[in-house]
Coordinates of C-alpha atoms in Angstrom, one line a residue:
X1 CA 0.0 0.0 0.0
X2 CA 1.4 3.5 -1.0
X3 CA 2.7 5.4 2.5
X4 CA 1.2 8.8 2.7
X5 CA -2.6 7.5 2.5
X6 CA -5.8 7.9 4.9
X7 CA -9.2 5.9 5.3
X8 CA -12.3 5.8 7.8
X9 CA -15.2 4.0 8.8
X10 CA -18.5 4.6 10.5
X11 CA -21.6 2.6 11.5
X12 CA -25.0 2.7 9.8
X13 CA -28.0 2.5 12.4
X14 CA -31.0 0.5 12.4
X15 CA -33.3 3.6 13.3
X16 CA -33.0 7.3 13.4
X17 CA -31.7 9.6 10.7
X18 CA -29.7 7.7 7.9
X19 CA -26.7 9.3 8.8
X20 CA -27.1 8.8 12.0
X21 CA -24.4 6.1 12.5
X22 CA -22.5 6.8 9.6
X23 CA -19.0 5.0 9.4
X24 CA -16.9 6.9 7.0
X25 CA -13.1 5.8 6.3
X26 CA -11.3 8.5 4.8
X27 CA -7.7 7.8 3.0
X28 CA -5.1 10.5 3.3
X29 CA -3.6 11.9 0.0
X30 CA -0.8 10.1 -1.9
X31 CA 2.0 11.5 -2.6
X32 CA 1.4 12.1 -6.7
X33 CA 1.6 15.0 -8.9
X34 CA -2.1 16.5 -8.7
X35 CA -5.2 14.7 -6.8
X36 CA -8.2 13.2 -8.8
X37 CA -11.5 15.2 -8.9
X38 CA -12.9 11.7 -7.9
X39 CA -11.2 12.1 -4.3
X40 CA -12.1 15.5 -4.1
X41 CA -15.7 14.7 -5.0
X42 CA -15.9 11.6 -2.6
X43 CA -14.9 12.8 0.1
X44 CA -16.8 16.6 -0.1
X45 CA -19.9 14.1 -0.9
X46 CA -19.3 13.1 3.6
X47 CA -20.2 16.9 4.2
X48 CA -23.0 17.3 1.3
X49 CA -20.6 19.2 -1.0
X50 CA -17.1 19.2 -3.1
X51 CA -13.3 19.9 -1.6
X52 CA -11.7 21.8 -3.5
X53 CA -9.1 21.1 -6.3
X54 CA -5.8 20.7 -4.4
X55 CA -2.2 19.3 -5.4
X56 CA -0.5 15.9 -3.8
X57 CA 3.3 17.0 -3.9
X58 CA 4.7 18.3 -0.7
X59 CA 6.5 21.0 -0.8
X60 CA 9.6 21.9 1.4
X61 CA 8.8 23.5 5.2
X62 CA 11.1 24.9 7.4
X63 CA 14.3 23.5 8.0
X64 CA 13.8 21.2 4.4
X65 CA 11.2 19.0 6.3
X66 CA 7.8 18.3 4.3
X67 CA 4.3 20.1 4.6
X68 CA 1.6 17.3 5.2
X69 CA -1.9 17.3 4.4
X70 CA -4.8 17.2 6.9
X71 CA -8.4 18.0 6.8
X72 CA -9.7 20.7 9.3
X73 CA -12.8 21.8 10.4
X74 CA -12.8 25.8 10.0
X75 CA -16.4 26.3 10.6
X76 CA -19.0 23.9 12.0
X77 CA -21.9 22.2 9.6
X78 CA -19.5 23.4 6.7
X79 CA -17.4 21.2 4.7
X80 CA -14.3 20.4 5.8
X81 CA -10.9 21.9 4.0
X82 CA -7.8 20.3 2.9
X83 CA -4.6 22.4 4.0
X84 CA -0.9 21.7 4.2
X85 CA 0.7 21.6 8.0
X86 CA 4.1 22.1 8.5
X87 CA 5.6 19.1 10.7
X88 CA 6.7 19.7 14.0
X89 CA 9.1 17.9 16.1
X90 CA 8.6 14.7 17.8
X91 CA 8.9 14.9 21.5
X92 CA 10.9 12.5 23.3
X93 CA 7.9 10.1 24.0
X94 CA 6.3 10.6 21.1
X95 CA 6.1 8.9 17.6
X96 CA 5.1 10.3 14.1
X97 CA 2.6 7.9 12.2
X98 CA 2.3 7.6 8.2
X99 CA -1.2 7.4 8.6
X100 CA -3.0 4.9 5.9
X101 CA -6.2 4.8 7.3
X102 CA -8.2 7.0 9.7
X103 CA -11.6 6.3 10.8
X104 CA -14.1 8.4 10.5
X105 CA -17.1 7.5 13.0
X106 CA -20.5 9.4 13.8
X107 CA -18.9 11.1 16.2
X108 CA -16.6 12.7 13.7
X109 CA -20.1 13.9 11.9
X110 CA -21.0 15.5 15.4
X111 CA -18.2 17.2 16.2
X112 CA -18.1 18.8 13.1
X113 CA -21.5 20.0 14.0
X114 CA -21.1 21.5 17.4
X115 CA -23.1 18.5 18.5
X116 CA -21.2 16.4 20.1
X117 CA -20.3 16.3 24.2
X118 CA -16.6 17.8 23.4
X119 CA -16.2 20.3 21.5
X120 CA -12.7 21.0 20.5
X121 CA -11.6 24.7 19.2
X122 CA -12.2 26.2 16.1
X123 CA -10.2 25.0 13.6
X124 CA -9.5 21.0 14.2
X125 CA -8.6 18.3 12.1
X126 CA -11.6 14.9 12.9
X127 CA -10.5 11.6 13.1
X128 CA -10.2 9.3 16.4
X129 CA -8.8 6.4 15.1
X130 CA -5.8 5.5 12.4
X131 CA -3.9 2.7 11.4
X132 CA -0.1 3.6 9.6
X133 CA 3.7 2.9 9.8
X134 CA 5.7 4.5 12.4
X135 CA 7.8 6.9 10.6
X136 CA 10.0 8.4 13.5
X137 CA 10.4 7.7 17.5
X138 CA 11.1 10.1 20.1
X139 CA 14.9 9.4 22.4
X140 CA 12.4 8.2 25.1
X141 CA 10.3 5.7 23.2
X142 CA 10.2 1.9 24.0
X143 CA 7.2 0.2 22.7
X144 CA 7.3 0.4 19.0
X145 CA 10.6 1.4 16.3
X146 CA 11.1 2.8 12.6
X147 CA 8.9 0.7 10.4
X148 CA 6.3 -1.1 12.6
X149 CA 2.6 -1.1 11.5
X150 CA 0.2 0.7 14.7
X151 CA -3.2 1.4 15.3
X152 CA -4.1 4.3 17.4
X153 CA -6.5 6.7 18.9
X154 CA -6.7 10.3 19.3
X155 CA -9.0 13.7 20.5
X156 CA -9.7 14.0 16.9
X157 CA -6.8 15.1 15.3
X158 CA -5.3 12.3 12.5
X159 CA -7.8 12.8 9.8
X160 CA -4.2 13.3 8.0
X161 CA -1.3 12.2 6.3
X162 CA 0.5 12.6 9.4
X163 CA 0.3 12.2 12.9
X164 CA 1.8 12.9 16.2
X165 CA 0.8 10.6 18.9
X166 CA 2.3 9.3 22.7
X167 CA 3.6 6.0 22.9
X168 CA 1.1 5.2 25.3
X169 CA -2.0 5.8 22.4
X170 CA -0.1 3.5 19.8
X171 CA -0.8 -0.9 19.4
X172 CA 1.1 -3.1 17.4
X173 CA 0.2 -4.4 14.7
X174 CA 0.8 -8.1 14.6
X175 CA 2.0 -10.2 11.8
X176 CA -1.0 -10.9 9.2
X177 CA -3.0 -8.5 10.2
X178 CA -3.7 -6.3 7.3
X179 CA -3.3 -2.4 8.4
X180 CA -6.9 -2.1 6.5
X181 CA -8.3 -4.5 9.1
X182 CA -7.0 -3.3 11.7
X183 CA -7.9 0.0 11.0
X184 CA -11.5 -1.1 11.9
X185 CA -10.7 -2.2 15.1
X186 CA -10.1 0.6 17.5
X187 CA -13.8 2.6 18.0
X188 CA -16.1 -0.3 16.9
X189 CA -14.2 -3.5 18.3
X190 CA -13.1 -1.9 21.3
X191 CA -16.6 -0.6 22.0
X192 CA -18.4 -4.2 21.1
X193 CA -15.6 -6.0 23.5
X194 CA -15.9 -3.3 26.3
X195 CA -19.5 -3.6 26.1
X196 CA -20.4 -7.3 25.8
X197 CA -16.8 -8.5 28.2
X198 CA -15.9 -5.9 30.9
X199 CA -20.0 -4.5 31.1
X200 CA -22.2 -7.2 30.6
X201 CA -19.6 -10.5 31.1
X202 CA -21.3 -12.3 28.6
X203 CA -21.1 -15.6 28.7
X204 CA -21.1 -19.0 26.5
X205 CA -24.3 -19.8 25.9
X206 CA -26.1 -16.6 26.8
X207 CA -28.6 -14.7 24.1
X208 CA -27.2 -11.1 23.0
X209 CA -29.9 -8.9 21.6
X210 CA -27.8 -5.9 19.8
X211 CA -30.3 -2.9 18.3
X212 CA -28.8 -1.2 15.0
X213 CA -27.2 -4.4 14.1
X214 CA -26.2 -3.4 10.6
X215 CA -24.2 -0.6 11.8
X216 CA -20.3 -0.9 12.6
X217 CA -20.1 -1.2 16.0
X218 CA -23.5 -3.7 15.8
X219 CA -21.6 -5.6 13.4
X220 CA -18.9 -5.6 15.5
X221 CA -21.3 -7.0 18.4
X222 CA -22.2 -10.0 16.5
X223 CA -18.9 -10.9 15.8
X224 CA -17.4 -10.4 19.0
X225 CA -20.3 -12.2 20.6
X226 CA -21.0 -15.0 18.2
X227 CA -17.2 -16.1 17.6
X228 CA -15.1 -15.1 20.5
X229 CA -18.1 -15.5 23.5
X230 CA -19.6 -18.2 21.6
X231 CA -23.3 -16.5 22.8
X232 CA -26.4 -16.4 20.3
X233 CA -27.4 -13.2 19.2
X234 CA -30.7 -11.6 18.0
X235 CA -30.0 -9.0 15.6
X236 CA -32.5 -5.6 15.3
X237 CA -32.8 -3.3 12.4
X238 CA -34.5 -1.2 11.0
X239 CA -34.8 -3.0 7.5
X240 CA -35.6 -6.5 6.4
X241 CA -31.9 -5.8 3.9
X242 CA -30.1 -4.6 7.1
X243 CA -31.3 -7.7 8.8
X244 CA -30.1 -9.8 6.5
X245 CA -26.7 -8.5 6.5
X246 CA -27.0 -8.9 10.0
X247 CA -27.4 -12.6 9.9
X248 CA -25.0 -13.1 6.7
X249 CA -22.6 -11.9 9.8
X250 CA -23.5 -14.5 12.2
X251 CA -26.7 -13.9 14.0
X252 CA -29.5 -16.2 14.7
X253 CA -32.4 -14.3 14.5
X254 CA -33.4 -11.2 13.4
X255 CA -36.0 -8.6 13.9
X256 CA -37.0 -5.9 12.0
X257 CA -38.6 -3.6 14.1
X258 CA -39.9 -1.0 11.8
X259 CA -42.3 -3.9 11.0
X260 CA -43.2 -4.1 14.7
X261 CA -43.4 -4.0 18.5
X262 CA -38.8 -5.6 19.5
X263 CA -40.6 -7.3 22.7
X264 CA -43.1 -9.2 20.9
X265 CA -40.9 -10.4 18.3
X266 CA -38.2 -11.2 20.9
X267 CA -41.1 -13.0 22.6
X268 CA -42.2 -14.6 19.5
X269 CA -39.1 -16.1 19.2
X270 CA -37.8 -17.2 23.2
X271 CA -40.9 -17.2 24.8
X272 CA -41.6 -15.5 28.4
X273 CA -37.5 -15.7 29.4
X274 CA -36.5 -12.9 27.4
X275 CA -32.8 -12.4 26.1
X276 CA -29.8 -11.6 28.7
X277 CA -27.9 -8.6 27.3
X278 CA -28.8 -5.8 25.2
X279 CA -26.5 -3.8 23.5
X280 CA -28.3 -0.8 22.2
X281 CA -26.9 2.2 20.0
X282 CA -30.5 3.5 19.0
X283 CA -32.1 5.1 22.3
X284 CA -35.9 6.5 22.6
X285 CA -38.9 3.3 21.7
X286 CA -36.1 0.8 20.8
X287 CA -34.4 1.1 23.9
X288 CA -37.4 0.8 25.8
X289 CA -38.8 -2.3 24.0
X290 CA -35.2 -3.8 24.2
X291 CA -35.2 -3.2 28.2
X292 CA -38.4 -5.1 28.3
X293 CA -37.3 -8.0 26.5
X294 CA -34.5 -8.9 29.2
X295 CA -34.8 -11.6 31.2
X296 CA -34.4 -12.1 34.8
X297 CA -31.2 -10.7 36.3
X298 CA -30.3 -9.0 32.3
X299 CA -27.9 -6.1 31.9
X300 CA -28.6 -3.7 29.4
X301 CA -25.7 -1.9 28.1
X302 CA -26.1 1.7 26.5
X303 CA -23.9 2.8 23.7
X304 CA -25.2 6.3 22.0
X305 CA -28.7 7.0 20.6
X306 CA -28.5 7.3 17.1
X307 CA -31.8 7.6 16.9
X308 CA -31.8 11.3 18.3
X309 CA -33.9 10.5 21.7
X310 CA -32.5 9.7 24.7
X311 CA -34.6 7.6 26.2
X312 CA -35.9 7.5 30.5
X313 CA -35.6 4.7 32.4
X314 CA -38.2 3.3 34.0
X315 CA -36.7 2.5 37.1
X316 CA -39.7 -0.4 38.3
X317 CA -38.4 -2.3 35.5
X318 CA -34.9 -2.5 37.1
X319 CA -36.6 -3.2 40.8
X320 CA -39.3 -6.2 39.7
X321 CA -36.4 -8.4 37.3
X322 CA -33.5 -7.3 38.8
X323 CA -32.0 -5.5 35.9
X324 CA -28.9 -4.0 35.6
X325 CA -28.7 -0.9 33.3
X326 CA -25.1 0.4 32.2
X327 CA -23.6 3.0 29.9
X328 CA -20.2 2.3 27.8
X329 CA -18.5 5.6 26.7
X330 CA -15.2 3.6 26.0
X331 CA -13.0 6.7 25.1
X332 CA -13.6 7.7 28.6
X333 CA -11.7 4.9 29.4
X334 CA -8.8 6.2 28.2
X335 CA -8.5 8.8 31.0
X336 CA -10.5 7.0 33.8
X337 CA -9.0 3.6 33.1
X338 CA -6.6 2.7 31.3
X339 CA -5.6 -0.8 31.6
X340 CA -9.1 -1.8 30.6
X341 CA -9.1 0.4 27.8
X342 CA -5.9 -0.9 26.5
X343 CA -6.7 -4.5 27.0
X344 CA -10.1 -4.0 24.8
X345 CA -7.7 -3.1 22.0
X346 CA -4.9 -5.8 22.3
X347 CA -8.1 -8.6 22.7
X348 CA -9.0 -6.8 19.5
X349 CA -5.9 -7.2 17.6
X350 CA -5.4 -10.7 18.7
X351 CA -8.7 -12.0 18.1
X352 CA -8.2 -10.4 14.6
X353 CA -5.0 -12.3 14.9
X354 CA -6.1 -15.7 15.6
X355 CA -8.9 -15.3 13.2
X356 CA -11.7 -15.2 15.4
X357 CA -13.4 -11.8 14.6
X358 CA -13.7 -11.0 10.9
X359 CA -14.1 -7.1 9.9
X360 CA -16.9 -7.1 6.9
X361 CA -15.2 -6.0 3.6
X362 CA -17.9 -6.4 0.5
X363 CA -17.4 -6.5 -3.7
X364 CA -14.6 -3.6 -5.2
X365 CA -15.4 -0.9 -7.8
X366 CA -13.4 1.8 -8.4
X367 CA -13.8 5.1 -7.3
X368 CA -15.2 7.1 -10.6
X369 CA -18.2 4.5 -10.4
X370 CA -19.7 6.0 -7.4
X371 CA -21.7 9.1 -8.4
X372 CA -20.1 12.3 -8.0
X373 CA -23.2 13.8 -6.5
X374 CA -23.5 11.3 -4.0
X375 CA -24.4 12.9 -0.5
X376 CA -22.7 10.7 2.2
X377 CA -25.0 12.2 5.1
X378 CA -28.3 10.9 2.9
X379 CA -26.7 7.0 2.9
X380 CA -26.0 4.3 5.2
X381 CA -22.5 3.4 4.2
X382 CA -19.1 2.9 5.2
X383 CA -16.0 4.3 3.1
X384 CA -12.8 3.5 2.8
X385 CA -10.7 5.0 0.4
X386 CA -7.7 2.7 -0.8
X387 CA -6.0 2.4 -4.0
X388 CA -8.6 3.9 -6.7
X389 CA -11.4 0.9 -5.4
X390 CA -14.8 1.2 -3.5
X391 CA -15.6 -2.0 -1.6
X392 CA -19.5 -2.3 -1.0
X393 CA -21.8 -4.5 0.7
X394 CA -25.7 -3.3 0.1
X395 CA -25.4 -0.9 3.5
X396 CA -21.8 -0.9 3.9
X397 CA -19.5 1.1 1.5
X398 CA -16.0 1.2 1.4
X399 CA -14.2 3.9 -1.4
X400 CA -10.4 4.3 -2.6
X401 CA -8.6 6.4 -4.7

């Protein structure tokens, strides 16, 4: 893979606005003499309209070193702008990244929006997670050396060619795992294991009910839970395609709930136990229906609310089953915990590893075959822009350049 690129991916939800869990992987720019109007088309499509024109060669910054390219976000709800940035030195426990692939989640949408819980200053450069080459180590850095593929996680800032990060925010990559893989690991793996392990402790045998099961991080559910826990899972969406996808991924059942009331189907299809765990990402009627499917002693485990209501809980509930209700805001962890945070990424990686989780990559077209008019926020997709090809599944999208 050429150095010097960038991708993304988001989530599609089962309810709500479509781009409510939009996945979006964004490649950085290669390092060629002018950039396609395809890329610059593609990617303004993400924020409803065209980037402008710009050039791929680097020119000289000070001291001889190269300008890099990332996106910023100058104004919010506008689209974002391509600019060069001048390197600056690595610190002695940090480590430059060649960033070839940078997710872009729905949080990335609503930051860029003003509408997301932090709100960084005016002007920012997205993107929370990346996967590249380390290109240079600071005189204090241990874990990783010149060369060696990482994934990583920042405050939104390597939606870039280039990025600075601490030692302690960088994974290794371990042999056969594709840096496209494990580019897809970080927000939606990490979430699914810190939701369905360290939360909930799932365990063999138990039934999973995951709402917006289509999207990334409910993909990412089934897998985890289905493979690695070796639980059954139910999967909701909000379509009878997404819901196929769904179980094309490894679920049991399936439920479409725009056709329905969750709790009868999940009746329908137990009987009067109910499911164990829920893992819900949609908030408002789903959530409430999924909370009244679990069975005695269940944990519910909140993820976001993609579906734009945040539901209340009816606390009676909790009392007459004994319930457990949790949230899961796993970049928290990052500051509050650590250890835990870090472990959902190595288990991550080395399920990848062992083969026991499978990221969903679909057919490859290239990238002038997508419509230049194509408005990102009006489709459930996920793109990933790699080497002029778009990978797509029915819901899930992935674009290259």
């Amino acid at each position: 893979m050429p150095p010097g690129h960038f991708s993304a991916l988001p989530g599609t939800s089962g309810a709500g606005p479509a781009f409510s869990a939009l996945p979006v992987w964004v490649r950085p720019l290669a390092t060629h003499d002018s950039l396609s109007v395809a890329m610059a088309t593609a990617v303004g499509g993400l924020w409803g309209r065209c980037f402008p024109r710009v050039w791929l060669c680097r020119r000289a910054g000070p001291c001889g070193d190269r300008y890099y390219r990332a996106a910023l976000c100058t104004e919010l709800k506008q689209p974002l702008a391509i600019e060069e940035v001048a390197p600056r030195p690595v610190r002695p426990h940090e480590v430059r990244v060649d960033v070839h692939f940078c997710g872009v989640n729905f949080a990335d949408i609503l930051v860029c929006r003003g509408q997301y819980q932090e709100r960084p200053h005016l002007p920012f450069t997205p993107g929370m997670e990346f996967s590249g080459t380390v290109l240079e180590i600071g005189k204090d850095v241990s874990t990783v050396k010149e060369g060696d593929g990482v994934i990583g996680v920042s405050d939104f800032h390597s939606m870039a060619e280039e990025y600075i990060a601490d030692q302690k925010a960088l994974w290794q990559i371990p042999e056969r795992v594709p840096l496209r893989e494990a580019a897809t690991l970080p927000v939606s793996y990490g979430t699914a294991i810190m939701a369905l392990e360290h939360r909930a402790c799932t365990q063999p045998g138990e039934t999973v009910l995951v709402t917006a099961a289509a999207g990334a991080t409910g993909l990412a559910v089934i897998d985890v839970a289905t493979n690695v826990l070796q639980a059954k899972v139910i999967a909701a969406a909000g379509s009878d395609e997404k819901c196929k996808l769904a179980m094309q991924r490894g679920a049991q059942s399936s439920v479409n709930y725009r056709q329905g009331s969750l709790k009868e189907a999940v009746r329908k299809l137990l009987g009067s136990g109910g499911v164990d765990v829920v893992v819900d990402t949609v908030g408002g009627h789903v959530f409430l229906e999924a909370l009244r499917s679990l069975a005695w002693e269940g944990r519910i485990v909140v993820v976001g609310f993609s579906g734009g209501t945040i539901a209340s809980v009816p606390a009676n509930l909790l009392l007459l089953k004994n319930i457990s209700a949790m949230g899961v805001y796993w970049g928290r962890y990052r500051d509050q915990n650590f250890p835990v945070f870090s472990r959902s990424l190595s288990s991550a990686l080395q399920y990848c590893q062992q083969g026991r989780i499978q990221p969903h990559i679909g057919a490859v077209f290239k990238l002038e075959e997508l419509p230049a008019t194509t408005d990102l926020f009006s489709l459930p997709m996920i793109l990933l822009l790699e080497e002029c090809h778009v990978y797509i599944d029915g819901i899930i999208q992935y674009i290259a350049f």
